[in-house]
């Protein structure tokens, strides 16, 4: 037993140095529940289809593209992003149709559906990073203070990367009495940050919880997790279905394209609106994020294979997380949707709209972005065979937002 006391003291000192934003690892009954999950094997959560988490291809080539001066300039707007200043007046009147959606930037969305307010992946912090002085900084201000949104019935988190689970935002919401619906294991972070355990609904894939008249279901996604230097893959990632008496909506979180969209659509669709990740893609990580073309395909899969409802692209415009030009995700999504005959909403950050009414479709980015070629393509790397050793590991950019 010699040295046991000093070992405990050292571990305690190390924990004290750990940034609060790293969160906490699941333990106890939470960890036992994780081990019982059908989606947990070989000590880690598994994807519905194999997915490489680390950048594939040449690191040198990736660095050349990512840090090349002209390419870096194209990844940011050339002027001020036009933000709609969402106010209490915007949200005071109930939605005429019973469904109103407000994109707050990146993957943050306020959905008012069937008399309830659902806030997806709220990130109100200045950086998606564990540190206030480093990491991707937002390119536009938040459209409204959290207090301007009014009472929120439930906050839905897709996974624990910094650009989706934000410490200052969670702490601000912890004092409001709202519920949190999160994937399995993510509750450990929330409790560590002061959210009471009885306000956390922690779900495995295909498990559901009810909030008022809404049914929320955690559905599969093809991604990964992790916030710290040591990524244990003990927190799950998910997409989400929200079903009410009159409306159904879907939020993809972060995901690569997979057959799970058809399965989710068959089980829960069709949807009045989908919020689909179409940004931060690159040929170096084709399995964990979607291009706009893949995002459109995912939406159609969710709708049974034909155009239906409204597609709203998310995960773009707010943070610089990938080598593609800043405005490319929006423009590419619009072109792909128009070609397919699919209705698409392209709001400015903070601009509310109802899917049954006129949709915001203006290319508001056109005057503040570098010229786009509009020749859309994304070649896959020469070898995209999944690396079994990489499955379940963190990506190299975890500490700057998890991509």
XYZ file of C-alpha atoms in Angstrom:
403
model
C 0.000 0.000 0.000
C 3.066 2.240 0.054
C 2.549 5.380 -1.991
C -1.236 5.080 -2.204
C -1.807 8.397 -0.446
C 0.627 10.280 -2.632
C -0.886 8.704 -5.770
C -4.355 9.912 -4.782
C -2.951 13.378 -4.040
C -1.270 13.536 -7.444
C -4.451 12.467 -9.223
C -6.427 15.095 -7.298
C -3.946 17.788 -8.329
C -4.146 16.713 -11.964
C -7.961 16.843 -11.842
C -7.782 20.329 -10.346
C -5.757 21.494 -13.364
C -8.274 20.015 -15.827
C -10.294 22.803 -17.508
C -13.941 22.780 -16.427
C -14.939 22.763 -20.095
C -13.500 19.254 -20.478
C -16.525 18.071 -18.497
C -16.580 14.738 -16.686
C -16.295 11.080 -17.609
C -19.272 8.780 -16.951
C -18.950 6.688 -13.803
C -21.031 4.429 -11.566
C -24.515 3.472 -12.727
C -24.216 5.759 -15.755
C -21.144 3.813 -16.895
C -22.880 0.503 -16.213
C -25.785 1.610 -18.382
C -23.324 2.509 -21.142
C -21.750 -0.956 -20.959
C -25.201 -2.513 -21.353
C -25.941 -0.525 -24.501
C -26.255 -2.568 -27.708
C -24.265 0.217 -29.385
C -21.269 -0.187 -27.054
C -18.677 -2.852 -27.858
C -14.966 -3.401 -27.296
C -14.929 -0.589 -24.745
C -16.293 2.157 -27.041
C -19.484 3.313 -28.712
C -19.779 2.068 -32.288
C -21.060 3.754 -35.432
C -23.989 2.300 -37.422
C -21.521 1.902 -40.307
C -17.705 1.920 -40.131
C -16.299 5.447 -39.999
C -12.767 6.741 -39.844
C -12.461 9.506 -37.271
C -8.913 10.676 -37.944
C -8.117 12.646 -41.116
C -7.225 10.253 -43.917
C -4.680 10.862 -46.640
C -1.476 12.879 -46.366
C -1.097 15.112 -43.321
C 1.344 17.247 -45.293
C -1.177 17.793 -48.105
C -3.885 18.627 -45.587
C -1.620 21.187 -43.911
C -0.765 22.775 -47.265
C -4.442 23.268 -48.077
C -5.538 24.294 -44.576
C -2.828 26.882 -43.998
C -2.348 28.218 -47.546
C -2.865 31.988 -47.409
C -5.453 32.411 -50.180
C -7.418 29.337 -49.065
C -7.545 30.693 -45.518
C -8.946 33.981 -46.800
C -11.749 32.161 -48.664
C -12.811 30.440 -45.430
C -14.052 33.729 -43.936
C -16.573 36.327 -45.100
C -15.274 39.482 -46.732
C -17.739 41.672 -44.857
C -20.209 41.703 -41.979
C -22.612 38.763 -41.845
C -26.198 40.115 -41.883
C -27.703 38.879 -38.633
C -31.424 39.243 -38.019
C -31.751 40.685 -34.496
C -34.218 38.196 -33.069
C -36.289 39.913 -30.409
C -38.985 38.999 -27.929
C -41.471 40.589 -30.360
C -40.445 38.113 -33.074
C -41.246 35.191 -30.819
C -44.124 36.589 -28.759
C -46.890 35.561 -31.161
C -47.553 31.840 -31.561
C -46.655 30.422 -34.949
C -49.644 30.615 -37.285
C -49.028 27.071 -38.515
C -47.939 25.684 -35.157
C -44.312 25.318 -36.336
C -41.691 28.048 -36.489
C -37.932 27.603 -36.816
C -35.161 30.064 -36.016
C -31.579 29.246 -37.003
C -29.249 30.912 -34.501
C -26.101 30.005 -36.428
C -24.039 26.813 -36.815
C -26.199 23.961 -35.422
C -28.116 26.058 -32.876
C -31.828 26.089 -33.682
C -34.917 27.204 -31.780
C -37.910 25.144 -32.904
C -41.362 26.211 -31.732
C -43.573 23.249 -32.418
C -47.059 22.374 -31.228
C -46.924 24.849 -28.361
C -43.470 23.851 -27.102
C -40.018 25.400 -27.455
C -37.111 23.087 -28.278
C -33.559 24.471 -28.376
C -31.070 22.316 -30.302
C -27.296 22.424 -29.705
C -27.219 25.949 -28.232
C -23.779 27.573 -28.499
C -23.761 31.168 -27.284
C -20.051 31.274 -26.400
C -17.496 33.239 -28.402
C -15.319 30.208 -29.206
C -15.958 26.502 -29.700
C -12.999 25.535 -27.547
C -12.194 24.658 -23.922
C -10.166 27.869 -23.712
C -11.425 31.472 -23.934
C -8.218 32.620 -25.648
C -7.824 29.994 -28.406
C -9.846 27.958 -30.865
C -12.362 28.846 -33.599
C -14.032 32.182 -32.886
C -17.550 32.933 -34.074
C -17.832 34.951 -37.272
C -21.035 36.729 -36.288
C -22.641 37.694 -32.979
C -25.451 35.625 -31.542
C -28.769 36.932 -32.937
C -30.321 37.281 -29.478
C -29.490 36.856 -25.806
C -30.694 33.568 -24.354
C -33.222 35.470 -22.225
C -34.880 36.866 -25.358
C -35.931 33.362 -26.419
C -38.418 33.100 -23.592
C -39.054 29.876 -21.655
C -37.491 26.819 -23.289
C -39.178 23.488 -22.575
C -36.227 21.282 -23.486
C -32.638 21.701 -24.628
C -31.538 18.930 -27.000
C -27.833 18.099 -27.375
C -26.570 15.971 -30.273
C -23.074 15.191 -28.922
C -20.329 16.588 -26.757
C -18.030 18.382 -29.210
C -17.356 22.016 -28.350
C -19.331 23.441 -31.260
C -22.468 21.636 -30.014
C -22.095 21.471 -26.218
C -20.970 24.825 -24.835
C -20.085 25.244 -21.160
C -21.108 28.914 -20.689
C -24.395 28.304 -22.488
C -25.224 25.218 -20.414
C -24.426 27.076 -17.203
C -26.727 29.918 -18.237
C -29.542 27.490 -19.074
C -29.001 25.412 -15.916
C -30.643 28.139 -13.880
C -33.779 28.384 -16.012
C -35.485 25.131 -15.020
C -35.438 23.710 -18.542
C -35.019 19.995 -19.223
C -32.054 18.581 -21.146
C -32.369 15.650 -23.560
C -28.929 14.209 -24.347
C -27.291 11.056 -25.714
C -26.092 8.390 -23.319
C -23.110 9.508 -21.220
C -23.413 13.242 -21.946
C -25.288 13.721 -18.688
C -21.967 13.402 -16.824
C -20.824 16.703 -18.349
C -24.094 18.442 -17.461
C -24.093 17.295 -13.841
C -20.447 18.383 -13.541
C -21.549 21.858 -14.663
C -24.454 22.155 -12.228
C -27.503 20.760 -14.052
C -29.593 18.734 -11.569
C -29.809 15.036 -12.388
C -33.625 15.109 -12.343
C -33.616 17.578 -15.260
C -31.535 15.349 -17.529
C -33.119 12.819 -19.910
C -30.266 10.592 -21.135
C -31.097 8.346 -24.083
C -29.528 5.575 -26.141
C -30.331 5.318 -29.847
C -34.017 4.584 -30.507
C -35.009 5.453 -26.949
C -37.623 8.153 -26.413
C -38.764 10.579 -23.756
C -41.829 12.801 -23.519
C -41.843 16.520 -22.797
C -45.392 17.804 -22.611
C -47.089 16.665 -25.819
C -43.774 16.108 -27.606
C -42.006 12.789 -28.064
C -38.244 13.089 -28.465
C -36.286 10.142 -29.868
C -32.510 9.822 -30.061
C -31.730 8.304 -33.455
C -28.457 7.007 -34.934
C -25.751 9.215 -36.423
C -22.323 8.471 -37.885
C -19.828 10.538 -35.949
C -17.731 10.423 -32.756
C -17.308 12.202 -29.431
C -14.721 13.697 -27.108
C -13.778 16.895 -25.272
C -10.448 16.221 -23.570
C -6.911 15.114 -24.295
C -7.905 11.521 -23.600
C -10.998 10.510 -25.568
C -12.580 7.394 -24.068
C -15.530 7.278 -26.527
C -17.841 6.810 -23.545
C -20.399 9.402 -24.644
C -22.790 8.722 -27.491
C -23.630 10.948 -30.467
C -27.130 11.148 -31.940
C -29.541 12.757 -34.337
C -32.984 13.645 -32.972
C -36.617 13.235 -33.968
C -39.239 15.467 -32.326
C -42.854 14.399 -32.860
C -45.867 16.395 -31.708
C -49.610 16.083 -32.249
C -49.372 17.989 -35.559
C -45.716 18.240 -36.604
C -42.541 16.210 -36.961
C -39.041 17.645 -37.219
C -35.549 16.173 -37.436
C -32.134 17.520 -36.369
C -29.133 15.621 -37.710
C -26.451 16.763 -35.285
C -23.100 15.891 -36.864
C -23.023 12.829 -39.096
C -21.598 11.246 -42.184
C -23.963 9.866 -44.787
C -25.291 6.366 -44.079
C -28.240 4.061 -44.625
C -29.630 5.044 -41.225
C -31.484 7.998 -42.773
C -33.786 5.676 -44.702
C -34.397 3.668 -41.530
C -35.155 6.784 -39.481
C -37.490 8.059 -42.187
C -39.337 4.745 -42.354
C -39.775 4.684 -38.569
C -40.588 8.338 -37.894
C -41.086 10.294 -41.125
C -42.005 12.048 -43.203
C -40.991 15.353 -41.609
C -42.326 18.874 -41.905
C -38.761 20.162 -41.635
C -35.285 18.717 -41.357
C -32.194 20.498 -40.066
C -29.281 18.827 -41.818
C -25.514 19.210 -41.301
C -23.887 20.294 -44.585
C -20.785 22.219 -43.459
C -17.216 21.519 -42.250
C -16.803 18.733 -44.799
C -13.500 17.771 -46.387
C -12.032 14.927 -48.388
C -9.886 14.090 -45.363
C -12.861 13.087 -43.165
C -15.601 11.893 -45.567
C -17.193 9.462 -43.091
C -18.160 11.850 -40.272
C -19.529 14.964 -42.025
C -21.712 15.405 -45.092
C -21.332 17.573 -48.153
C -24.415 19.547 -49.238
C -25.069 16.920 -51.917
C -25.035 14.179 -49.277
C -27.155 16.340 -46.978
C -29.825 16.645 -49.665
C -29.694 12.881 -50.197
C -30.115 12.376 -46.436
C -33.163 14.670 -46.414
C -34.750 12.773 -49.299
C -34.040 9.461 -47.563
C -35.759 10.773 -44.444
C -38.777 11.731 -46.573
C -39.182 8.337 -48.190
C -37.153 9.127 -51.299
C -39.082 12.076 -52.727
C -39.045 15.846 -52.118
C -41.178 16.736 -49.112
C -41.215 19.270 -46.316
C -38.448 21.828 -45.910
C -34.695 21.295 -45.711
C -32.737 23.810 -43.639
C -28.935 23.470 -43.769
C -27.038 23.794 -40.487
C -23.428 23.565 -39.270
C -22.102 26.334 -41.492
C -21.523 30.083 -41.589
C -20.632 30.659 -37.926
C -17.272 28.976 -37.301
C -14.311 28.258 -39.571
C -13.794 24.496 -39.141
C -12.812 23.123 -42.567
C -10.915 23.974 -45.771
C -13.924 24.752 -47.972
C -14.878 28.363 -48.837
C -17.050 30.033 -46.208
C -20.187 30.451 -48.349
C -19.890 27.219 -50.327
C -22.199 25.102 -48.104
C -25.105 27.527 -48.507
C -24.691 28.004 -52.248
C -24.145 24.305 -52.937
C -27.192 23.338 -50.859
C -29.375 25.816 -52.736
C -28.238 24.547 -56.137
C -28.641 20.879 -55.180
C -32.106 21.447 -53.691
C -33.292 23.497 -56.668
C -32.157 20.773 -59.058
C -34.023 18.130 -57.037
C -37.188 20.201 -56.684
C -36.814 20.288 -52.916
C -37.959 23.309 -50.884
C -35.028 24.757 -48.952
C -34.859 27.467 -46.277
C -31.736 29.642 -46.182
C -32.385 32.153 -43.406
C -29.955 34.696 -42.107
C -28.868 33.819 -38.569
C -31.746 34.715 -36.287
C -34.427 34.952 -38.998
C -37.604 33.063 -37.971
C -39.719 31.314 -40.593
C -42.629 28.892 -40.801
C -42.138 25.916 -43.148
C -45.680 26.215 -44.518
C -45.195 29.868 -45.461
C -42.805 31.799 -47.692
C -39.257 30.547 -47.179
C -36.151 32.693 -46.848
C -34.244 31.772 -50.004
C -32.129 34.833 -50.795
C -28.391 34.247 -51.269
C -27.618 36.725 -48.492
C -23.968 35.650 -48.456
C -23.271 36.632 -52.067
C -22.064 40.165 -51.330
C -19.712 39.187 -48.515
C -17.956 36.112 -49.840
C -15.170 35.393 -52.282
C -16.399 34.299 -55.736
C -17.543 30.681 -55.887
C -16.989 28.456 -58.907
C -20.294 26.643 -58.401
C -18.687 23.549 -59.876
C -19.582 21.338 -56.970
C -17.526 18.254 -56.306
C -15.628 16.681 -53.451
C -13.251 13.888 -54.455
C -12.746 11.189 -51.875
C -9.159 10.346 -50.908
C -7.397 7.594 -52.836
C -8.046 5.151 -50.003
C -11.145 5.384 -47.830
C -11.011 1.904 -46.371
C -11.926 2.301 -42.691
C -9.016 1.868 -40.317
C -10.197 -0.469 -37.529
C -7.668 1.062 -35.184
C -9.123 4.508 -35.799
C -12.705 3.483 -35.071
C -13.565 4.849 -31.647
C -10.642 7.293 -31.503
C -10.887 11.045 -31.409
C -10.099 13.291 -34.352
C -6.970 15.401 -34.274
C -8.968 18.619 -34.004
C -11.065 17.705 -30.959
C -9.865 20.671 -28.918
C -10.931 23.158 -31.574
C -14.519 22.092 -31.889
C -14.434 18.454 -32.852
C -15.090 19.438 -36.488
